[in-house]
Amino acid sequence: MMAPPMMDAERTMQFLFALRSKGVTDKRVLEAMEKIDRGLFVRGHFAGRAYEDLPLPIACGQTISQPGIVGLMTQALDVQPRDKVLEVGTGSGYQAAILSQLARRVYTVDRHRRLVHEAREVFEALDLTNLTTIVGDGSFGLPDQAPFDRIVVTAAAEDPPGPLLAQLRTGGIMVVPVGQSDTVQSLIKVTKTESGLEYEELAPVRFVPLVEGLGQD
């Protein structure tokens, strides 16, 4: 397998500039995204475009989100060093790897066994020991590990999923794309307070749909 292009100094500067231009200004998030090489998560024909601010196809009909959106989602989560985070939709593993730089513990779930296997290989190569990768139906979360301080969903639901909201601790934050179709979606930040849920609309986005059940791959 051809080795991925590595981020050199000039490419890193361009990458970080693109993130800032999209509104990613949190210093810890930028440092994490500088440290985690996106090129390691993009395979095959599109490897040469790993550092462009574009979503790219990956296996199982899924995509790796564009870095600008990954940065905005991570920034909105406001992950703290002691936090336990759940990611629904491992995909390439890129988002989870970035979260691993910010949180105490990250659990990431995907319905596609192949994606979990490939992501786990990269995590092990990077020695990301605070990441747990699970094959499962993420729409139901991980009740055994709840509650979570932060939850991020990398597929679009019609509404923020009830089972996931139930697994978010009071004071916790969930970031999820919400929309009735693949053309009209909004990235939503949900904060769980003592008195209920607070919603904030962040940006228009396009994500693959959140699907129940395990993938056939």
Short mmCIF file of C-alpha atoms in Angstrom, two decimals:
data_model
loop_
_atom_site.label_atom_id
_atom_site.label_comp_id
_atom_site.label_asym_id
_atom_site.label_seq_id
_atom_site.Cartn_x
_atom_site.Cartn_y
_atom_site.Cartn_z
CA MET A 1 0.00 0.00 0.00
CA MET A 2 1.34 3.41 -0.96
CA ALA A 3 2.34 5.52 2.03
CA PRO A 4 0.14 8.59 2.56
CA PRO A 5 1.58 12.04 1.87
CA MET A 6 2.80 13.54 5.14
CA MET A 7 2.07 17.09 6.24
CA ASP A 8 5.15 19.21 5.66
CA ALA A 9 5.53 22.67 7.19
CA GLU A 10 4.01 24.58 4.26
CA ARG A 11 1.11 22.17 3.90
CA THR A 12 0.49 22.36 7.65
CA MET A 13 0.33 26.17 7.52
CA GLN A 14 -2.15 26.04 4.63
CA PHE A 15 -4.21 23.39 6.44
CA LEU A 16 -4.42 25.45 9.65
CA PHE A 17 -5.16 28.65 7.71
CA ALA A 18 -8.08 26.91 5.98
CA LEU A 19 -9.41 25.77 9.37
CA ARG A 20 -9.20 29.28 10.82
CA SER A 21 -10.94 30.71 7.75
CA LYS A 22 -13.86 28.35 8.48
CA GLY A 23 -14.14 29.66 12.05
CA VAL A 24 -12.05 27.08 13.89
CA THR A 25 -10.20 29.26 16.39
CA ASP A 26 -9.95 27.13 19.55
CA LYS A 27 -6.24 26.67 20.27
CA ARG A 28 -6.56 23.11 21.66
CA VAL A 29 -8.64 21.99 18.67
CA LEU A 30 -6.15 23.47 16.19
CA GLU A 31 -3.25 21.79 18.01
CA ALA A 32 -5.05 18.43 17.93
CA MET A 33 -5.80 18.77 14.23
CA GLU A 34 -2.20 19.72 13.51
CA LYS A 35 -0.99 16.66 15.42
CA ILE A 36 -3.35 14.10 13.79
CA ASP A 37 -2.35 13.61 10.15
CA ARG A 38 -5.50 13.36 8.00
CA GLY A 39 -3.44 11.62 5.31
CA LEU A 40 -3.33 8.48 7.47
CA PHE A 41 -7.14 8.18 7.25
CA VAL A 42 -7.59 8.65 3.49
CA ARG A 43 -6.79 5.59 1.37
CA GLY A 44 -6.68 4.78 -2.32
CA HIS A 45 -7.33 7.23 -5.17
CA PHE A 46 -8.07 10.21 -2.92
CA ALA A 47 -4.97 9.99 -0.70
CA GLY A 48 -3.34 12.91 -2.54
CA ARG A 49 -6.27 15.18 -1.62
CA ALA A 50 -6.17 14.42 2.10
CA TYR A 51 -5.20 17.97 3.09
CA GLU A 52 -7.83 19.79 1.06
CA ASP A 53 -10.93 21.09 2.84
CA LEU A 54 -13.16 18.55 1.13
CA PRO A 55 -15.24 15.55 2.18
CA LEU A 56 -13.82 12.44 0.51
CA PRO A 57 -15.23 8.96 -0.18
CA ILE A 58 -14.13 6.07 2.05
CA ALA A 59 -15.15 2.39 2.13
CA CYS A 60 -18.72 1.14 2.72
CA GLY A 61 -20.28 4.10 0.89
CA GLN A 62 -19.30 6.50 3.67
CA THR A 63 -17.26 9.72 3.67
CA ILE A 64 -14.55 11.41 5.70
CA SER A 65 -15.87 14.88 6.58
CA GLN A 66 -14.04 17.96 5.42
CA PRO A 67 -11.54 19.23 8.02
CA GLY A 68 -13.41 22.52 8.46
CA ILE A 69 -16.57 20.69 9.58
CA VAL A 70 -14.58 18.31 11.81
CA GLY A 71 -12.98 21.36 13.43
CA LEU A 72 -16.30 23.15 13.96
CA MET A 73 -17.92 20.04 15.46
CA THR A 74 -14.96 19.47 17.79
CA GLN A 75 -14.89 23.14 18.81
CA ALA A 76 -18.64 23.12 19.56
CA LEU A 77 -18.22 20.05 21.79
CA ASP A 78 -15.87 22.01 24.07
CA VAL A 79 -14.19 18.79 25.23
CA GLN A 80 -12.44 19.01 28.59
CA PRO A 81 -9.44 16.90 29.67
CA ARG A 82 -11.48 14.75 32.09
CA ASP A 83 -14.38 14.14 29.71
CA LYS A 84 -15.69 10.80 28.50
CA VAL A 85 -16.85 11.13 24.90
CA LEU A 86 -19.07 8.98 22.68
CA GLU A 87 -18.78 9.22 18.90
CA VAL A 88 -21.53 7.64 16.80
CA GLY A 89 -20.15 6.85 13.35
CA THR A 90 -16.44 6.01 13.42
CA GLY A 91 -16.08 6.23 9.65
CA SER A 92 -12.40 6.74 8.80
CA GLY A 93 -11.54 7.29 12.48
CA TYR A 94 -10.27 10.83 11.89
CA GLN A 95 -12.75 12.60 14.19
CA ALA A 96 -12.21 10.07 16.99
CA ALA A 97 -8.42 10.44 16.76
CA ILE A 98 -8.74 14.21 17.18
CA LEU A 99 -11.10 13.77 20.14
CA SER A 100 -8.56 11.41 21.73
CA GLN A 101 -6.15 14.36 22.00
CA LEU A 102 -8.68 16.36 24.01
CA ALA A 103 -10.60 13.89 26.21
CA ARG A 104 -9.79 11.38 28.93
CA ARG A 105 -11.63 8.57 27.13
CA VAL A 106 -13.30 8.21 23.72
CA TYR A 107 -15.73 5.47 22.71
CA THR A 108 -16.49 5.30 18.98
CA VAL A 109 -19.13 3.05 17.41
CA ASP A 110 -19.78 2.15 13.77
CA ARG A 111 -22.19 -0.27 12.09
CA HIS A 112 -19.58 -1.26 9.47
CA ARG A 113 -17.11 -3.88 10.68
CA ARG A 114 -14.60 -3.03 7.94
CA LEU A 115 -14.46 0.64 8.93
CA VAL A 116 -13.94 -0.24 12.60
CA HIS A 117 -11.13 -2.65 11.69
CA GLU A 118 -9.35 -0.11 9.46
CA ALA A 119 -9.73 2.72 11.96
CA ARG A 120 -8.45 0.51 14.78
CA GLU A 121 -5.30 -0.25 12.74
CA VAL A 122 -4.54 3.47 12.46
CA PHE A 123 -5.30 4.11 16.14
CA GLU A 124 -2.88 1.35 17.12
CA ALA A 125 -0.19 2.71 14.78
CA LEU A 126 -0.60 6.13 16.42
CA ASP A 127 -0.63 4.54 19.91
CA LEU A 128 -3.96 6.16 20.83
CA THR A 129 -4.58 4.13 23.97
CA ASN A 130 -7.59 6.10 25.26
CA LEU A 131 -9.78 5.09 22.30
CA THR A 132 -12.23 2.18 22.34
CA THR A 133 -13.63 1.19 18.92
CA ILE A 134 -16.82 -0.89 18.77
CA VAL A 135 -18.87 -2.53 16.01
CA GLY A 136 -22.49 -1.81 16.81
CA ASP A 137 -25.68 0.13 16.16
CA GLY A 138 -24.64 3.58 17.36
CA SER A 139 -28.16 4.99 17.15
CA PHE A 140 -28.76 3.32 20.52
CA GLY A 141 -25.53 4.62 22.01
CA LEU A 142 -23.61 2.64 24.62
CA PRO A 143 -25.86 2.30 27.68
CA ASP A 144 -23.24 0.26 29.56
CA GLN A 145 -20.78 3.19 29.46
CA ALA A 146 -23.26 6.03 30.04
CA PRO A 147 -23.45 8.76 31.08
CA PHE A 148 -21.18 10.66 28.68
CA ASP A 149 -19.90 14.20 29.08
CA ARG A 150 -19.92 14.76 25.32
CA ILE A 151 -21.58 12.97 22.37
CA VAL A 152 -20.89 13.63 18.68
CA VAL A 153 -22.92 12.08 15.87
CA THR A 154 -21.32 12.00 12.43
CA ALA A 155 -24.48 11.04 10.51
CA ALA A 156 -27.70 12.98 10.08
CA ALA A 157 -30.83 12.18 12.08
CA GLU A 158 -34.32 13.65 11.69
CA ASP A 159 -34.11 14.77 15.32
CA PRO A 160 -31.43 14.46 18.02
CA PRO A 161 -31.78 10.74 18.92
CA GLY A 162 -33.62 10.15 22.20
CA PRO A 163 -31.46 7.21 23.35
CA LEU A 164 -28.34 9.35 22.95
CA LEU A 165 -29.83 12.34 24.78
CA ALA A 166 -30.71 9.97 27.63
CA GLN A 167 -27.03 8.94 27.86
CA LEU A 168 -25.78 12.54 28.04
CA ARG A 169 -25.09 13.74 31.56
CA THR A 170 -26.62 16.97 32.86
CA GLY A 171 -24.27 19.74 31.80
CA GLY A 172 -23.17 17.68 28.80
CA ILE A 173 -23.08 18.66 25.13
CA MET A 174 -24.12 16.77 22.01
CA VAL A 175 -23.30 17.88 18.46
CA VAL A 176 -25.41 16.26 15.73
CA PRO A 177 -26.42 17.00 12.11
CA VAL A 178 -30.21 17.15 11.85
CA GLY A 179 -32.31 17.15 8.71
CA GLN A 180 -35.17 15.46 6.88
CA SER A 181 -33.11 14.89 3.71
CA ASP A 182 -29.51 14.76 2.49
CA THR A 183 -29.86 18.23 0.95
CA VAL A 184 -31.16 20.26 3.91
CA GLN A 185 -29.34 19.61 7.16
CA SER A 186 -28.20 21.76 10.07
CA LEU A 187 -25.43 21.10 12.55
CA ILE A 188 -27.01 21.41 16.00
CA LYS A 189 -25.41 21.81 19.43
CA VAL A 190 -27.58 20.45 22.25
CA THR A 191 -26.73 21.34 25.85
CA LYS A 192 -28.46 19.32 28.58
CA THR A 193 -29.30 21.54 31.53
CA GLU A 194 -31.13 21.01 34.83
CA SER A 195 -34.24 22.58 33.28
CA GLY A 196 -34.15 20.85 29.89
CA LEU A 197 -32.39 20.94 26.52
CA GLU A 198 -30.93 24.05 24.88
CA TYR A 199 -30.42 24.03 21.11
CA GLU A 200 -28.03 26.10 19.02
CA GLU A 201 -27.84 25.96 15.23
CA LEU A 202 -24.22 26.05 14.06
CA ALA A 203 -23.97 25.63 10.28
CA PRO A 204 -25.57 24.08 7.20
CA VAL A 205 -24.02 20.66 6.51
CA ARG A 206 -24.41 17.48 4.43
CA PHE A 207 -23.90 14.11 6.11
CA VAL A 208 -24.85 10.53 5.28
CA PRO A 209 -28.03 9.45 7.12
CA LEU A 210 -27.98 7.80 10.53
CA VAL A 211 -29.12 4.21 9.89
CA GLU A 212 -30.20 1.64 12.46
CA GLY A 213 -28.81 -1.89 12.44
CA LEU A 214 -25.43 -3.31 11.40
CA GLY A 215 -23.95 -2.76 7.95
CA GLN A 216 -23.70 -5.62 5.47
CA ASP A 217 -20.00 -5.61 4.57
#
